[in-house]
Tab-separated table of C-alpha atoms in Angstrom:
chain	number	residue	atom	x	y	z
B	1	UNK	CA	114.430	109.925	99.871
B	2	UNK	CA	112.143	106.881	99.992
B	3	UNK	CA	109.489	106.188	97.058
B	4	UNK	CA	106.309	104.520	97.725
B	5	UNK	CA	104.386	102.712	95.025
B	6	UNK	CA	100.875	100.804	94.531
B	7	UNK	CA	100.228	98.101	92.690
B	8	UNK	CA	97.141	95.643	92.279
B	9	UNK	CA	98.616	92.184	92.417
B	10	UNK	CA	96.237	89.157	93.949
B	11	UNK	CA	96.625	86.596	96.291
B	12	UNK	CA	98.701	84.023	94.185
B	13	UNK	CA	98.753	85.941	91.311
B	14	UNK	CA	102.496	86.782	89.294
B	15	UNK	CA	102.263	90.868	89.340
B	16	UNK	CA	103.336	92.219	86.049
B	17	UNK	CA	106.239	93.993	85.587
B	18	UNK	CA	104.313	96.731	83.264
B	19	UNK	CA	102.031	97.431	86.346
B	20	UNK	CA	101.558	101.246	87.096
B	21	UNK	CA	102.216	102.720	89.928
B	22	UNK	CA	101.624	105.817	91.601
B	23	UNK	CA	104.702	107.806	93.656
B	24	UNK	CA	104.984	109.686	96.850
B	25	UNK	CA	107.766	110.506	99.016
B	26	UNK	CA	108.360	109.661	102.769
B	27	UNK	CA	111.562	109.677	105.129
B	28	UNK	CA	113.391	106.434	105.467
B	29	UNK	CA	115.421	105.733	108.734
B	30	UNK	CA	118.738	105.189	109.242
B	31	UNK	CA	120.614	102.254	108.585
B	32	UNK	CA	121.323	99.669	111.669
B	33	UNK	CA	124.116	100.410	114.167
B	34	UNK	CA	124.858	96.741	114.256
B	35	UNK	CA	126.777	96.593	111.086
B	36	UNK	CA	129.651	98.733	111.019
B	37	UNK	CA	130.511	100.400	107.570
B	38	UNK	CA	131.283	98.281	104.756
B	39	UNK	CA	130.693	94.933	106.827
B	40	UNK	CA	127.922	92.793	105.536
B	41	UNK	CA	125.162	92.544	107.260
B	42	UNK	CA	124.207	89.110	109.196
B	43	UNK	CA	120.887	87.110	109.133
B	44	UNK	CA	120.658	88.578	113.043
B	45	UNK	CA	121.403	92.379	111.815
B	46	UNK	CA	118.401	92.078	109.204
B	47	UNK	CA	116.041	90.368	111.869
B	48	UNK	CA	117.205	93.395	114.831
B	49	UNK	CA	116.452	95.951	111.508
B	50	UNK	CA	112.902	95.015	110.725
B	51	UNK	CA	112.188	94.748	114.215
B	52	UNK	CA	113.139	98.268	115.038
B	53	UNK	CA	111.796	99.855	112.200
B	54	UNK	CA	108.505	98.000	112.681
B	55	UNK	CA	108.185	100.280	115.998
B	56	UNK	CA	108.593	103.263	114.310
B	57	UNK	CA	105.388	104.395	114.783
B	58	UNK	CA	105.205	107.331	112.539
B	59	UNK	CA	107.153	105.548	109.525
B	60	UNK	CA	104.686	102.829	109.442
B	61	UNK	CA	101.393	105.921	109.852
B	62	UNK	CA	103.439	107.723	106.427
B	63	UNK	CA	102.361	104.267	104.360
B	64	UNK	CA	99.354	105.406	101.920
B	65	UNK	CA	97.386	102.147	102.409
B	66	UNK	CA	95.243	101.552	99.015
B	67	UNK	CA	92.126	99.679	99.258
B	68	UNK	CA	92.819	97.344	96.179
B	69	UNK	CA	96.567	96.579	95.758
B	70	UNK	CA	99.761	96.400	98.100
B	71	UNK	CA	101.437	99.876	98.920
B	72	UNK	CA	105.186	100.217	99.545
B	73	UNK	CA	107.821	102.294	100.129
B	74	UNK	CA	111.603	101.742	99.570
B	75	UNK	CA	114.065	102.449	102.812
B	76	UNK	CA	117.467	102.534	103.938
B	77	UNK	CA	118.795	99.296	105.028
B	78	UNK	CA	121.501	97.999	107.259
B	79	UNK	CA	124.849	97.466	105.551
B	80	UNK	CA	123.922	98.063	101.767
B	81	UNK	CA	120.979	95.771	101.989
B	82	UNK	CA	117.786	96.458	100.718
B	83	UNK	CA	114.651	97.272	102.505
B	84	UNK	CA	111.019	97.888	101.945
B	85	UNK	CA	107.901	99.270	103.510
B	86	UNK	CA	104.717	97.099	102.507
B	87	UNK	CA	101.351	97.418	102.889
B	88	UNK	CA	98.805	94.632	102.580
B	89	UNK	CA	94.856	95.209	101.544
B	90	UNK	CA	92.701	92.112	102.534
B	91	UNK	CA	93.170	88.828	100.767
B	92	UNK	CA	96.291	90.020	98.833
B	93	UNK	CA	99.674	88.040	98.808
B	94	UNK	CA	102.436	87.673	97.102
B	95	UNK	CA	102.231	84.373	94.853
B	96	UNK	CA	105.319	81.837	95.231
B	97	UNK	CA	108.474	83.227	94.646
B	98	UNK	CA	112.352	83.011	95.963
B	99	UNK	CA	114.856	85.847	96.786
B	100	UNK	CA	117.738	84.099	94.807
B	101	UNK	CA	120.918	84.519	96.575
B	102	UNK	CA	119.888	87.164	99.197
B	103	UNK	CA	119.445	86.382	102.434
B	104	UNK	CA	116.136	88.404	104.421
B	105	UNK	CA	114.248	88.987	107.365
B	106	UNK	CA	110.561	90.605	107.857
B	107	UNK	CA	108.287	91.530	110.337
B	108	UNK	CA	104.619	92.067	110.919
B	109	UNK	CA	104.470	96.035	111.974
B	110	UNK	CA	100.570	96.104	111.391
B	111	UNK	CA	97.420	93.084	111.193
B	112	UNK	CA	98.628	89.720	110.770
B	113	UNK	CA	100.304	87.927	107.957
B	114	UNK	CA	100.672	83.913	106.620
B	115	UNK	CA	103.646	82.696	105.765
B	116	UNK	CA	103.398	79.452	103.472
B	117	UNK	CA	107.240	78.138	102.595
B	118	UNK	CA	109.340	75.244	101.252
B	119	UNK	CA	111.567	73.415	103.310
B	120	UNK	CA	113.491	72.458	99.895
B	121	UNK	CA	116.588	74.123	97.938
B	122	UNK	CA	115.372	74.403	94.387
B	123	UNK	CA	117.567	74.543	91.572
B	124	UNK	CA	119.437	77.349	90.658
B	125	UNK	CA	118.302	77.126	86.880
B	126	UNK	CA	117.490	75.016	83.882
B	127	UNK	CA	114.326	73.423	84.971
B	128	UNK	CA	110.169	74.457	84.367
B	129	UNK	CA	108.258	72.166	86.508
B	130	UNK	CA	109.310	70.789	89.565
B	131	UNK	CA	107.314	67.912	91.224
B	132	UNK	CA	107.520	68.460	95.198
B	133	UNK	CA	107.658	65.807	97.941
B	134	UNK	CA	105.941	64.805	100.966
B	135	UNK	CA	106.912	67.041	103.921
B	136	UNK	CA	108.047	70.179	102.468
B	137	UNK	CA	105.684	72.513	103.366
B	138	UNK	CA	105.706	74.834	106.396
B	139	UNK	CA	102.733	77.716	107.359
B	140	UNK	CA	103.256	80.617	110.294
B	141	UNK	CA	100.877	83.356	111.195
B	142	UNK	CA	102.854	86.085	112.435
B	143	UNK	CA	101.024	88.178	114.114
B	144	UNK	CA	101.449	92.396	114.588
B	145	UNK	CA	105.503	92.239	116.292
B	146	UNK	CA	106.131	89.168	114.900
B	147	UNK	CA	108.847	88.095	111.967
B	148	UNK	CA	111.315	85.693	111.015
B	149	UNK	CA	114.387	85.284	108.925
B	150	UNK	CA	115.848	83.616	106.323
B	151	UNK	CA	118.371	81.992	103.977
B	152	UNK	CA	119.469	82.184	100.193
B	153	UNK	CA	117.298	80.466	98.106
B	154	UNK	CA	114.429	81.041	100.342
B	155	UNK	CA	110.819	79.274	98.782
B	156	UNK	CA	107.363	81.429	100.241
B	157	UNK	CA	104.186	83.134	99.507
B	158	UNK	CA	103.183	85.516	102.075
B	159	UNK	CA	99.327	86.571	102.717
B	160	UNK	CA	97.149	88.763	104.506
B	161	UNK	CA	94.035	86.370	105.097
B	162	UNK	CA	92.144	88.767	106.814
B	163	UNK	CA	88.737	89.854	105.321
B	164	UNK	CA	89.215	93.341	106.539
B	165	UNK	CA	92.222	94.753	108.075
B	166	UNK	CA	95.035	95.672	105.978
B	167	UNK	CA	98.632	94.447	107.390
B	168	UNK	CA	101.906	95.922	107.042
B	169	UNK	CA	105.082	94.657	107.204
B	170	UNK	CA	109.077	95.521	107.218
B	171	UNK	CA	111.409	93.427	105.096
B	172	UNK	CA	115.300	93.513	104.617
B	173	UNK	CA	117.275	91.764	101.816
B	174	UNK	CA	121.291	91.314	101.055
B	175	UNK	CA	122.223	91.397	98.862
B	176	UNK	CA	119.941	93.920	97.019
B	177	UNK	CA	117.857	91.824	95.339
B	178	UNK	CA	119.286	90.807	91.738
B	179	UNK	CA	116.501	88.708	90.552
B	180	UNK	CA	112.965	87.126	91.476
B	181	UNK	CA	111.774	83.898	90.197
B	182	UNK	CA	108.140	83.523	90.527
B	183	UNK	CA	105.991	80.521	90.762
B	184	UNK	CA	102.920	79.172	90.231
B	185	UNK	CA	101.720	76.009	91.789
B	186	UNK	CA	99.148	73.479	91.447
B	187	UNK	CA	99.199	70.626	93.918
B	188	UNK	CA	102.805	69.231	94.394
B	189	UNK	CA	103.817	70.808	91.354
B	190	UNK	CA	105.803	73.828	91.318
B	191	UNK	CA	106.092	75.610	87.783
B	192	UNK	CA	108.611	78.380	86.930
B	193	UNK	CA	106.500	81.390	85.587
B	194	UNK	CA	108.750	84.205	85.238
B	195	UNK	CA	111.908	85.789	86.318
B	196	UNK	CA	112.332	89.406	87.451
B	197	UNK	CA	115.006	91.730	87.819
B	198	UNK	CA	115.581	94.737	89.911
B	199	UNK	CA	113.849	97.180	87.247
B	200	UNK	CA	110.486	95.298	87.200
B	201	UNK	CA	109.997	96.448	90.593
B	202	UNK	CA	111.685	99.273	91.840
């Protein structure tokens, strides 16, 4: 069984981990062919999984879409790994933040998304502020169909810049998630703001 949840975070903005949230259930499918039990899945398996699931017409209709805050709904992934069914209100996003040691993949199922990411390997721990150089930053639009995957350590903030179309998306992580470090920036400087772990979220 699959939970969905709402939440009011902002574009930029470090969502609380006290948020509330609201629960409903929905049917999650089944977890990719492509990795044969026990096996880990690859970068590629993640990226075929998001893909797929984005298609599913009638999984992505079950999403309550709320008018203020992003929507979401946890699902089977391939392998172990973690997935999640989001949905995006205009101008929301996700604020900077990193996966730590997970690798992911996600794709656009609904509207368009912005990607804005850091071509940079921060460090693992014992630092605050972080002054960035020239030439690390990267921006994508992926449009409905579109996604993209990526390594441990993995920098972004993801948007929905539209004014009024909500987006929704797929995503895949593995490992599960064990932590989120979240950012706030100003300029080239990148400050540490918190650090969640999987029961701030799920």
């Amino acid at each position: 069984m699959s939970t969905a949840h709402s939440a009011v975070p902002t574009a930029g903005s470090v969502p609380s981990p006290s948020s509330t949230f609201s629960t409903v259930s929905s049917s999650a499918p089944s977890a990719s062919a492509a990795s044969s039990a026990g096996a880990a899945p690859t970068i590629a398996e993640l990226l075929e999984f998001v893909r797929r699931t984005a298609r599913n017409e009638a999984l992505i209709a079950s999403l309550p879409l709320d008018p203020e805050g992003r929507t979401w709904i946890w699902l089977d992934g391939p392998g172990g790994s973690e997935a999640w069914l989001i949905g995006w209100p205009p101008g929301t996003g996700t604020g900077w933040h990193d996966h730590a040691d997970s690798i992911g993949a996600f794709t656009t199922a609904a509207g368009a998304l912005k990607e804005h990411s850091l071509a940079v390997r921060l460090p693992t721990d014992g630092w605050k502020t972080l002054e960035l150089t020239d030439g690390v930053d990267r921006s994508r639009e992926l449009a409905t169909g579109q996604g993209r995957a990526f390594g441990q350590n993995h920098v972004h903030e993801v948007l929905n810049e539209s004014e009024d179309v909500h987006a929704v998306s797929v995503h895949a992580y593995y490992p599960p998630l064990p932590r989120i470090r979240r950012f706030s920036r100003t300029g080239a400087v990148l400050r540490l703001e918190q650090t969640e772990s999987p029961g701030d979220w799920q």
